[in-house]
XYZ file of C-alpha atoms in Angstrom:
694
model
C -48.995 24.388 32.338
C -50.740 26.493 30.259
C -49.798 23.981 27.155
C -50.626 20.854 29.637
C -54.177 21.922 29.929
C -54.426 22.835 26.090
C -53.485 19.215 25.493
C -55.452 16.756 28.542
C -54.572 13.048 28.886
C -57.952 11.078 27.487
C -56.262 7.285 28.616
C -53.342 5.786 29.795
C -52.556 2.104 28.531
C -50.219 -0.364 30.224
C -47.322 -1.977 27.809
C -46.180 -5.404 28.226
C -42.998 -6.795 26.771
C -43.359 -10.335 25.408
C -40.613 -12.474 25.173
C -42.246 -15.746 24.243
C -41.215 -15.566 20.323
C -38.185 -12.930 20.666
C -36.476 -15.138 18.369
C -38.478 -16.453 16.061
C -40.638 -13.888 15.028
C -40.081 -12.639 11.354
C -42.310 -10.385 9.491
C -42.866 -10.959 5.811
C -43.815 -7.607 3.557
C -45.706 -9.504 0.302
C -46.256 -6.871 -2.583
C -49.308 -4.467 -2.519
C -52.072 -5.908 -4.231
C -55.838 -4.371 -4.782
C -58.401 -4.507 -1.921
C -60.485 -7.329 -3.700
C -56.992 -9.576 -4.048
C -56.030 -10.181 -0.281
C -53.853 -13.052 0.797
C -56.142 -14.324 3.365
C -57.869 -16.828 0.976
C -54.619 -17.086 -1.047
C -53.922 -21.534 -1.330
C -50.419 -21.219 -0.246
C -48.755 -24.564 -1.586
C -44.912 -24.595 0.531
C -42.483 -22.415 2.146
C -38.741 -23.010 2.779
C -36.292 -21.280 4.559
C -32.444 -21.000 4.794
C -31.981 -19.783 8.367
C -28.800 -18.459 8.452
C -29.021 -16.826 5.204
C -32.305 -15.811 6.192
C -33.797 -16.407 3.031
C -37.461 -17.914 2.722
C -39.508 -18.779 -0.620
C -42.814 -19.164 -0.860
C -44.919 -20.819 -3.520
C -48.972 -19.472 -3.530
C -51.328 -20.583 -5.926
C -52.773 -18.182 -8.764
C -56.334 -18.265 -9.151
C -57.024 -18.898 -12.777
C -61.075 -18.494 -12.537
C -60.333 -15.066 -11.564
C -61.128 -12.231 -14.393
C -58.314 -10.401 -13.803
C -56.250 -13.602 -14.934
C -55.092 -13.765 -18.455
C -55.526 -17.894 -19.317
C -53.885 -17.484 -22.960
C -50.603 -15.840 -21.142
C -50.967 -18.593 -18.906
C -50.948 -20.841 -21.235
C -48.283 -19.604 -23.482
C -45.691 -19.335 -20.350
C -46.406 -23.067 -19.164
C -45.821 -24.227 -22.861
C -42.544 -22.232 -22.855
C -41.422 -23.408 -19.843
C -41.970 -27.283 -19.360
C -42.643 -27.682 -23.517
C -45.191 -30.272 -24.882
C -43.651 -33.047 -22.669
C -46.287 -34.817 -19.633
C -43.352 -35.762 -16.827
C -43.753 -35.386 -13.095
C -41.156 -32.540 -12.498
C -42.473 -30.388 -15.226
C -43.129 -26.864 -13.470
C -46.679 -26.387 -13.984
C -48.607 -29.924 -14.138
C -51.602 -28.736 -15.721
C -50.543 -27.130 -18.483
C -50.997 -23.390 -16.561
C -49.223 -21.143 -14.870
C -51.278 -21.715 -11.800
C -48.679 -21.047 -9.147
C -46.154 -17.876 -8.486
C -42.856 -18.125 -6.181
C -41.704 -15.267 -4.222
C -38.327 -14.641 -2.309
C -37.175 -12.770 0.022
C -34.497 -10.249 0.847
C -33.641 -8.441 4.122
C -34.965 -5.376 4.678
C -32.769 -3.985 7.395
C -30.067 -5.653 9.511
C -31.155 -4.283 12.183
C -34.045 -4.956 13.536
C -33.542 -3.921 17.360
C -35.826 -0.867 16.971
C -38.876 -2.749 15.206
C -41.329 -5.126 17.066
C -44.893 -6.386 16.538
C -47.806 -4.837 18.951
C -51.037 -5.994 20.145
C -53.810 -4.443 21.736
C -55.764 -5.977 24.064
C -58.261 -5.121 26.630
C -56.826 -1.474 27.142
C -53.390 -3.168 26.942
C -50.232 -3.148 24.513
C -48.147 -5.968 24.376
C -44.806 -5.446 22.350
C -42.990 -8.736 20.763
C -39.285 -7.776 19.681
C -39.107 -8.751 15.640
C -35.909 -10.953 14.594
C -35.885 -10.398 11.257
C -38.087 -8.114 8.558
C -38.080 -9.886 5.258
C -39.905 -8.560 1.883
C -40.808 -11.015 -0.654
C -40.854 -10.251 -4.065
C -41.916 -12.241 -7.256
C -39.310 -14.721 -8.449
C -38.644 -15.110 -12.133
C -36.665 -18.558 -11.806
C -39.427 -19.974 -14.595
C -37.983 -18.032 -17.022
C -34.531 -19.248 -16.770
C -36.106 -22.562 -17.013
C -37.862 -21.522 -20.202
C -34.482 -20.172 -21.945
C -32.738 -23.717 -21.005
C -35.450 -26.174 -22.538
C -34.828 -23.573 -25.559
C -31.493 -24.056 -26.126
C -31.786 -27.826 -25.149
C -34.157 -28.163 -28.130
C -32.175 -26.097 -30.629
C -29.171 -28.204 -29.704
C -31.475 -31.006 -30.348
C -32.054 -29.909 -33.479
C -28.818 -29.079 -34.458
C -27.559 -32.867 -34.204
C -30.717 -34.479 -35.516
C -29.028 -34.879 -38.601
C -26.068 -36.969 -37.321
C -26.285 -40.727 -37.441
C -25.321 -42.930 -34.483
C -22.309 -43.735 -36.254
C -21.047 -40.679 -36.822
C -21.952 -39.921 -33.712
C -19.978 -42.692 -32.257
C -16.769 -41.650 -34.101
C -16.837 -38.417 -32.927
C -14.158 -39.224 -30.184
C -11.969 -36.813 -28.542
C -8.475 -37.020 -26.987
C -8.704 -36.009 -23.181
C -5.620 -34.316 -21.738
C -5.656 -35.130 -17.794
C -4.223 -32.070 -15.613
C -2.608 -32.259 -11.879
C -3.573 -29.137 -10.178
C -0.240 -27.845 -8.026
C -1.066 -27.118 -4.380
C -2.727 -24.277 -3.630
C -0.951 -20.891 -1.886
C -2.205 -19.548 1.358
C -2.932 -16.039 -0.706
C -4.474 -18.003 -3.423
C -7.008 -20.182 -1.287
C -8.010 -16.477 0.599
C -8.263 -14.755 -2.360
C -10.849 -17.520 -3.785
C -12.326 -17.821 -0.483
C -13.078 -13.919 -0.737
C -14.630 -14.083 -4.179
C -17.939 -13.820 -5.445
C -18.172 -17.111 -6.896
C -17.387 -18.873 -3.777
C -19.504 -17.161 -1.811
C -22.789 -17.887 -4.148
C -21.495 -21.811 -4.136
C -21.157 -21.621 0.067
C -24.959 -20.226 -0.138
C -26.445 -22.071 -2.862
C -25.062 -25.366 -0.631
C -26.939 -24.159 2.731
C -29.904 -27.082 2.494
C -33.238 -25.695 2.485
C -35.653 -26.313 5.441
C -39.543 -26.930 4.628
C -42.109 -24.994 6.854
C -45.675 -25.660 7.280
C -47.831 -23.210 6.093
C -50.993 -22.725 8.698
C -53.838 -20.457 7.790
C -55.308 -17.375 9.406
C -58.440 -19.229 10.922
C -56.296 -22.424 11.786
C -56.567 -23.478 15.348
C -52.987 -24.117 15.299
C -52.152 -20.189 14.164
C -54.960 -19.285 16.934
C -52.458 -21.239 19.538
C -49.065 -19.561 18.225
C -51.003 -15.612 18.620
C -51.573 -16.626 22.236
C -47.428 -15.844 22.122
C -47.616 -12.532 21.422
C -49.349 -11.324 24.774
C -47.042 -11.154 27.633
C -47.624 -14.337 30.431
C -46.964 -11.846 32.831
C -48.805 -8.453 33.310
C -47.223 -7.541 36.859
C -44.485 -4.878 36.834
C -42.391 -6.887 38.584
C -41.935 -8.872 35.533
C -41.949 -6.070 33.109
C -38.661 -4.107 34.478
C -37.606 -3.412 31.012
C -40.056 -1.099 30.372
C -39.582 0.639 33.739
C -36.659 2.919 33.411
C -35.743 5.977 35.312
C -35.480 9.085 33.218
C -31.527 9.250 32.989
C -31.814 5.194 31.734
C -34.644 6.218 29.491
C -32.661 8.830 27.659
C -29.434 6.810 27.628
C -31.540 4.288 25.504
C -33.078 7.122 23.191
C -29.234 8.360 22.603
C -26.662 5.493 23.530
C -23.101 6.194 23.918
C -20.616 6.438 20.824
C -19.488 2.871 21.850
C -22.544 1.712 20.252
C -22.374 3.268 17.177
C -18.817 1.834 16.367
C -20.573 -1.478 16.190
C -21.964 -0.652 13.244
C -19.066 1.015 11.967
C -18.400 -1.669 9.863
C -21.237 -1.904 7.335
C -20.046 1.329 6.108
C -17.279 1.336 3.526
C -13.894 1.409 4.996
C -12.804 4.400 2.846
C -15.999 6.266 4.291
C -14.291 8.711 7.235
C -16.032 11.682 8.491
C -13.868 15.055 9.385
C -15.398 14.411 12.673
C -14.387 10.872 13.038
C -10.904 11.882 11.506
C -10.032 14.617 13.897
C -10.693 12.095 16.894
C -7.770 9.743 15.888
C -4.100 10.037 17.162
C -2.043 12.707 14.516
C 0.025 9.950 13.225
C -2.970 8.024 12.314
C -4.912 11.303 10.914
C -2.155 11.865 8.725
C -1.657 8.327 7.568
C -5.338 7.731 6.854
C -5.623 11.168 4.430
C -2.271 10.252 2.717
C -3.544 6.684 1.887
C -6.773 7.735 0.339
C -5.351 10.948 -1.133
C -1.681 9.665 -2.176
C -0.569 13.092 -3.480
C -0.937 16.103 -1.006
C 0.920 19.305 -1.002
C 1.447 20.275 2.636
C -0.738 23.404 3.279
C -3.565 21.358 2.115
C -3.013 18.483 4.528
C -2.495 20.959 7.099
C -5.984 22.572 6.063
C -7.552 19.116 6.868
C -6.188 18.430 10.436
C -7.674 20.444 13.723
C -6.843 24.507 13.588
C -3.871 25.074 15.736
C -2.110 21.390 15.072
C 1.792 21.913 15.228
C 3.543 21.980 11.970
C 6.669 20.498 13.719
C 4.672 17.340 14.458
C 2.640 16.957 11.347
C 6.511 17.207 9.556
C 7.479 14.183 11.740
C 4.338 12.306 10.616
C 4.361 13.124 7.744
C 8.287 11.668 7.136
C 6.643 8.327 8.305
C 4.254 7.513 5.554
C 5.067 9.773 2.822
C 8.437 10.606 0.712
C 9.058 14.605 -0.932
C 8.253 14.514 -4.331
C 8.847 17.927 -6.738
C 8.106 19.793 -3.205
C 4.774 17.751 -2.476
C 4.404 14.464 -0.278
C 3.515 11.445 -1.586
C 2.611 7.902 -0.183
C 5.486 5.412 0.116
C 4.771 2.438 -1.235
C 5.627 0.316 2.055
C 2.322 1.890 3.382
C 0.365 1.292 0.357
C 1.006 -2.223 -0.081
C 1.957 -3.629 3.083
C 3.674 -7.068 3.599
C 1.963 -10.297 2.982
C -0.056 -8.491 0.481
C -0.819 -8.741 -2.887
C -1.347 -6.762 -6.180
C -5.660 -6.964 -6.886
C -4.971 -6.747 -10.503
C -2.228 -9.421 -11.205
C -1.140 -10.967 -7.593
C 2.342 -9.891 -7.797
C 3.873 -9.928 -3.984
C 3.998 -6.496 -2.262
C 7.752 -6.708 -2.156
C 7.992 -6.218 -6.190
C 4.946 -3.763 -6.338
C 7.102 -1.480 -3.889
C 9.923 -1.625 -5.994
C 8.566 -0.890 -9.288
C 6.154 1.957 -7.514
C 9.615 3.697 -5.840
C 11.032 3.698 -9.392
C 8.205 5.520 -10.696
C 8.158 8.200 -7.797
C 11.967 8.369 -8.010
C 11.500 9.195 -11.777
C 8.915 12.063 -10.775
C 12.086 13.655 -8.840
C 14.207 13.715 -11.840
C 11.592 15.078 -14.839
C 8.223 16.434 -14.755
C 7.121 14.129 -17.518
C 7.720 10.108 -17.329
C 6.760 7.660 -20.083
C 4.979 5.277 -19.250
C 6.356 2.388 -21.939
C 9.734 2.939 -20.500
C 8.735 2.779 -17.353
C 7.236 -0.430 -17.876
C 10.806 -2.144 -19.951
C 12.615 -1.252 -16.526
C 10.040 -2.385 -13.667
C 9.085 -5.564 -16.101
C 5.270 -5.379 -13.942
C 2.360 -6.166 -15.684
C 0.250 -3.273 -17.440
C -2.561 -2.530 -15.240
C -0.227 -2.330 -11.794
C 2.054 -0.179 -14.049
C -1.283 2.004 -15.160
C -2.086 1.953 -11.302
C 1.090 3.518 -10.769
C 1.022 6.398 -13.018
C -3.075 7.296 -12.261
C -1.478 7.496 -8.325
C 0.511 10.528 -9.085
C 0.347 11.678 -12.580
C -2.611 12.474 -15.293
C -1.497 11.774 -19.074
C -1.280 14.720 -21.555
C -0.929 14.407 -25.360
C 1.930 13.663 -27.158
C 4.224 14.156 -23.581
C 3.781 11.596 -21.384
C 2.857 11.466 -17.817
C 2.632 14.661 -16.059
C 3.307 14.572 -12.558
C -0.139 15.225 -10.599
C 0.622 18.676 -9.059
C 2.748 21.687 -9.798
C 6.295 21.908 -7.877
C 5.955 23.424 -4.266
C 8.732 25.561 -4.472
C 7.053 27.355 -1.010
C 7.632 24.654 0.998
C 11.623 23.644 0.145
C 12.424 27.405 0.877
C 10.387 27.135 4.494
C 11.957 23.868 5.139
C 15.220 23.280 3.829
C 16.312 20.419 6.394
C 13.369 18.312 5.272
C 13.757 18.677 1.460
C 17.948 18.427 2.665
C 16.645 15.099 4.880
C 14.746 13.659 1.685
C 17.215 14.095 -0.967
C 19.531 12.013 1.387
C 16.564 9.128 1.444
C 15.951 9.337 -2.151
C 19.782 9.265 -3.517
C 20.071 5.741 -0.673
C 16.625 4.634 -2.689
C 18.402 5.246 -6.485
C 21.138 3.576 -5.256
C 19.070 0.485 -4.528
C 17.153 0.479 -7.972
C 20.563 0.829 -9.888
C 21.558 -2.361 -8.382
C 17.851 -4.139 -8.718
C 17.295 -3.003 -12.067
C 21.058 -3.131 -13.293
C 20.680 0.439 -14.653
C 23.694 2.419 -15.992
C 24.378 5.843 -15.469
C 22.840 7.136 -18.712
C 19.550 5.664 -17.576
C 19.747 7.019 -14.185
C 20.600 11.053 -15.954
C 17.678 13.178 -16.419
C 15.911 14.285 -19.266
C 16.041 17.715 -20.354
C 12.705 19.257 -19.836
C 10.830 22.788 -19.546
C 11.540 24.522 -16.273
C 9.151 25.176 -14.231
C 8.160 28.925 -13.461
C 9.387 29.880 -9.745
C 12.160 27.346 -10.119
C 15.641 26.659 -11.666
C 16.598 23.302 -14.159
C 19.948 22.439 -13.593
C 21.443 19.290 -15.268
C 23.925 17.154 -13.319
C 26.787 18.441 -16.118
C 25.690 21.863 -15.593
C 26.147 21.336 -11.898
C 29.672 19.881 -12.534
C 30.721 22.476 -14.819
C 29.393 25.468 -12.440
C 31.764 23.601 -9.594
C 34.517 23.447 -11.508
C 34.447 27.093 -13.036
C 34.166 28.226 -9.247
C 36.908 25.791 -7.982
C 39.471 27.900 -10.773
C 37.607 31.407 -9.926
C 38.256 30.848 -5.991
C 41.497 28.975 -6.409
C 43.987 31.325 -5.088
C 41.821 32.501 -2.020
C 41.387 28.943 -0.860
C 44.950 27.500 -1.386
C 46.040 30.797 0.755
C 43.438 30.476 3.164
C 43.951 26.156 3.367
C 47.679 27.108 3.991
C 47.159 29.453 6.975
C 44.857 27.005 8.542
C 47.243 24.089 8.427
C 50.240 26.890 9.901
C 47.852 27.540 12.297
C 47.195 24.419 13.549
C 50.799 22.923 13.279
C 51.234 25.932 15.859
C 48.503 24.790 17.990
C 48.705 21.199 18.435
C 52.834 21.409 17.460
C 51.814 18.087 15.582
C 53.678 17.687 12.202
C 51.058 17.496 9.179
C 51.794 15.848 5.665
C 50.750 19.065 3.262
C 47.587 18.294 1.490
C 47.520 18.644 -2.593
C 44.728 21.243 -3.689
C 41.856 19.247 -5.585
C 42.762 18.558 -9.159
C 40.320 19.621 -12.380
C 38.871 16.582 -12.243
C 37.965 16.405 -8.784
C 33.791 16.728 -7.926
C 33.347 17.938 -4.486
C 30.451 16.307 -2.605
C 27.290 18.539 -1.780
C 26.227 17.487 1.611
C 24.733 21.353 2.556
C 21.422 21.581 3.445
C 20.725 24.151 1.000
C 21.716 22.316 -1.704
C 20.550 23.539 -5.561
C 18.941 20.452 -7.308
C 16.650 20.070 -10.117
C 13.632 22.103 -10.725
C 11.969 18.920 -10.462
C 14.085 16.940 -7.585
C 12.864 18.731 -4.301
C 15.918 21.057 -4.491
C 15.966 25.138 -3.760
C 15.812 28.212 -6.297
C 19.230 29.755 -7.788
C 18.175 32.837 -5.819
C 19.051 31.283 -2.496
C 22.122 32.579 -0.308
C 23.922 29.397 0.313
C 24.086 28.699 -3.723
C 27.881 29.084 -3.640
C 28.242 25.690 -1.830
C 26.576 23.936 -4.558
C 28.935 21.015 -5.787
C 31.824 23.145 -4.954
C 33.925 24.070 -2.205
C 32.177 25.347 1.093
C 32.136 28.805 1.593
C 35.357 30.225 3.670
C 33.633 29.988 7.055
C 33.199 26.253 6.245
C 36.386 25.232 6.147
C 37.024 24.391 9.499
C 38.461 20.897 11.227
C 36.788 18.264 11.273
C 34.045 17.785 13.716
C 34.370 15.068 16.562
C 31.230 13.530 15.577
C 32.805 13.334 11.651
C 35.878 12.071 13.010
C 33.497 9.154 14.747
C 31.510 8.540 11.685
C 34.460 7.804 9.726
C 36.562 6.035 12.478
C 33.082 3.317 12.866
C 32.568 3.374 8.823
C 36.258 1.892 7.932
C 36.213 -0.457 11.223
C 32.980 -2.244 9.553
C 33.771 -2.039 5.463
C 37.735 -1.749 5.615
C 38.157 -0.596 1.949
C 35.821 1.737 0.740
C 36.101 4.010 -2.941
C 35.707 7.621 -1.791
C 31.885 7.681 -4.088
C 30.892 4.635 -1.659
C 32.230 6.770 1.502
C 30.364 9.130 0.017
C 26.423 7.016 -0.182
C 27.249 5.988 3.407
C 27.912 9.555 4.621
C 24.638 10.750 2.755
C 22.575 7.890 4.218
C 24.212 8.774 7.175
C 22.680 12.211 7.498
C 19.437 11.072 6.231
C 19.266 9.109 9.493
C 20.425 12.452 11.777
C 17.605 14.877 13.089
C 16.840 18.037 10.932
C 19.481 20.806 12.153
C 22.057 18.181 13.052
C 25.715 20.144 12.744
C 26.917 17.812 10.001
C 24.272 18.988 7.493
C 26.327 22.403 7.652
C 28.241 21.938 4.695
C 30.441 19.038 4.630
C 32.950 19.177 1.491
C 35.024 16.222 -0.587
C 38.517 17.617 0.687
C 37.003 17.775 4.356
C 35.812 14.123 4.292
C 38.972 13.122 2.248
C 41.679 14.706 5.330
C 39.214 13.026 8.192
C 39.983 9.580 6.393
C 43.842 10.186 6.253
C 43.968 11.412 10.032
C 41.754 8.512 10.833
C 44.821 5.882 10.136
C 43.791 5.212 6.922
C 45.833 5.361 3.665
C 44.349 6.264 -0.158
C 45.458 2.898 -2.561
C 46.541 4.146 -5.632
C 45.009 0.907 -7.745
C 46.476 1.079 -10.777
C 43.264 0.903 -12.897
C 43.074 -0.290 -16.682
C 42.742 2.663 -19.193
C 39.786 0.955 -20.684
C 38.121 0.942 -16.753
C 34.580 2.880 -16.885
C 34.819 3.619 -13.328
C 34.313 7.777 -12.577
C 36.660 9.485 -10.813
C 35.046 8.990 -6.846
C 35.150 5.142 -7.896
C 38.661 5.536 -8.884
C 39.785 6.659 -5.504
C 40.660 3.974 -3.108
C 40.829 3.947 0.792
C 42.018 1.637 3.210
C 42.147 1.294 6.842
C 45.745 0.442 7.677
C 46.101 0.713 11.467
C 43.074 -0.865 13.385
C 45.580 -1.808 16.551
C 45.396 -5.702 15.931
C 47.115 -8.462 14.838
C 46.093 -8.557 11.255
C 47.548 -5.288 10.622
C 50.451 -6.645 9.229
C 48.565 -9.077 6.892
C 46.338 -6.139 5.885
C 48.878 -3.553 4.823
C 51.139 -6.515 3.020
C 47.389 -7.263 1.116
C 46.793 -3.462 0.043
C 51.019 -3.251 -1.227
C 50.103 -5.710 -3.770
C 46.816 -4.033 -5.251
C 49.147 -0.648 -5.559
C 50.969 -2.744 -8.032
C 48.049 -5.184 -10.014
C 44.821 -4.183 -10.251
C 43.127 -7.714 -9.778
C 45.385 -10.939 -8.285
C 44.713 -14.626 -7.851
C 44.599 -15.796 -4.408
C 47.824 -18.696 -4.818
C 49.578 -14.757 -5.498
C 48.450 -13.360 -2.025
C 48.622 -16.336 -0.152
C 52.270 -16.971 -1.802
C 53.082 -13.134 -0.352
C 51.917 -13.930 3.131
C 53.719 -17.189 3.405
C 56.867 -15.230 2.185
C 56.441 -12.595 5.154
C 55.310 -14.971 7.713
C 56.250 -18.191 6.701
C 53.762 -21.299 7.479
C 51.781 -19.384 10.394
C 49.027 -18.132 7.823
C 46.098 -20.233 7.876
C 43.372 -20.926 5.265
C 41.153 -19.262 7.901
C 43.168 -16.220 8.035
C 43.404 -15.755 4.623
C 39.766 -16.548 4.185
C 38.930 -13.327 6.944
C 41.272 -11.133 5.151
C 40.136 -11.710 1.424
C 36.536 -10.781 3.180
C 37.175 -8.092 4.684
C 39.114 -6.369 1.981
C 38.138 -8.230 -0.915
C 35.796 -9.373 -3.915
C 35.723 -12.427 -6.069
C 34.537 -11.961 -9.621
C 35.752 -14.564 -12.180
C 38.433 -15.857 -10.387
C 40.591 -13.031 -9.648
C 40.563 -11.252 -6.348
C 39.494 -7.080 -6.623
C 39.930 -4.460 -3.772
C 36.000 -3.594 -2.625
C 34.255 -0.906 -5.045
C 37.078 -1.716 -7.713
C 35.791 -4.449 -9.555
C 33.786 -3.564 -13.286
C 31.204 -5.569 -14.200
């Protein structure tokens, strides 16, 4: 109360809202001039407006008799613009720069907070502004002077030639017909700067009439700045309760979202980010950063966020490369989009970028020329891929952007194993798409990273073979004991399985498998290193689980014939689709997988591969479904027996063998179905699936 007494109210003023000119009133801001040179007595020659763009041009006279006017410069400017000719179209008909044009720009896009106020007889009348335009001098006459100068130079250069010579200068004209424009090309053209400028230029000017300050029409229009209704009942907009007035001063967040698109699309505050769902937070961060360690990702999220939930979200939008997360290609280049540099479709971009990401899972350094030779994309796109996840090093190539994060792999081996399985599936797809050989897919020898061990594929095979020889006797005794125990328990006679030969390479499916130091693997000091590319520890040699039997049975009922290499690939893809911690991640060796296949009514087909065949050991082991329980079992068995004696056969030989066994009951439809299930055609010959060598 004391403060109110110190600052007493002197006068109360009624405020009224006038709406007559609410949608028509513009505020023009002219350049500041000296007090002696006001705009009131300046003659306005013309004015025109483009309503859609809210663009205005005003032409005003210049007082050439003013002491501040330099007549010599005015004459020189007029001469440069119009030359010495006298035409009606001249910019300055008086041969003197006697007028100036002002062109407008928008001072602000949101005028809801601005109004024009008029005070009269103790009343304040407010009219909302529809637009605020800043008028600035236009120097378009300089462009006209330049064009005149170029025309004069062209005329001087061509003045020496005679009319006869001009007629002889005939050029051949080539007529070309443009092809139909695609939808993507049309969208790019519509969004281009040149197209928008052309659309703005096509909007016609609307000429305006200027009325001076003391003109009767101006006086009439000024009356609309006063409210026609001075009663309180007609000014309900200004009569608000305290809560409504506070809501007007501090509007709810919904009104802020209306102005949000004005900001750049990649600008997002931390407060706005943390208001999004967790999946959208992770996606937004990865799309902007593209490469990030998991620890850094957690630091951007709200304190207390569950790391398990974040791991589920990050695996949907990113892939693990050297222990760090890199945004997926299909997230960065969604379907139906194209390259901003070359217009290449998103599908092709994703394949090329996946190859770059896969190369970094194999090697610490990658050569850009080698990548470009494989993906065959424009240099701008390849450079964009490299810059997203690596930095260039002199005489070394491109190095991955972040150091190898072995701590994350140690802490989350199930996630690392799942990502490894996904990369194996991507690798197989890349081999097929880019037609890469085994040598192309082998990683190069590089300097090991601190805290990790770099092991090549050949070294892993050698280590596995040495491990087999060291534990051969122990494993053999254990296998025999297990077979005898199973025979006693089940009473079923089983065929003795021969031990693996030196040439066999067991499959690594354990969750703690060791990998190249730059390939999402574990360090060699891990306790599960004994199961890497070798036989599982004794505790892992158990009977096949029901899940493994179900997988083998279903996969052979779908494919009928599989090589061991293809079976392992399908099994790895199946593991990648399982949730982390599943029982199949405990470690499945080649031996156990083959035993399960032979126990699932399948047989190994000893295909006589030619001596010059380049097929690996796993590719020469062929398994086929022998008994399915349908009427085609006998047909299938006869076909498989043919391939035990022949590496490739002709169709008529298969048809003759089936006709010999079943007579004329074998139709063309039956033969086509049988070949489709078990064989592939190449060069007019038929091969079992997976055995044909291109």
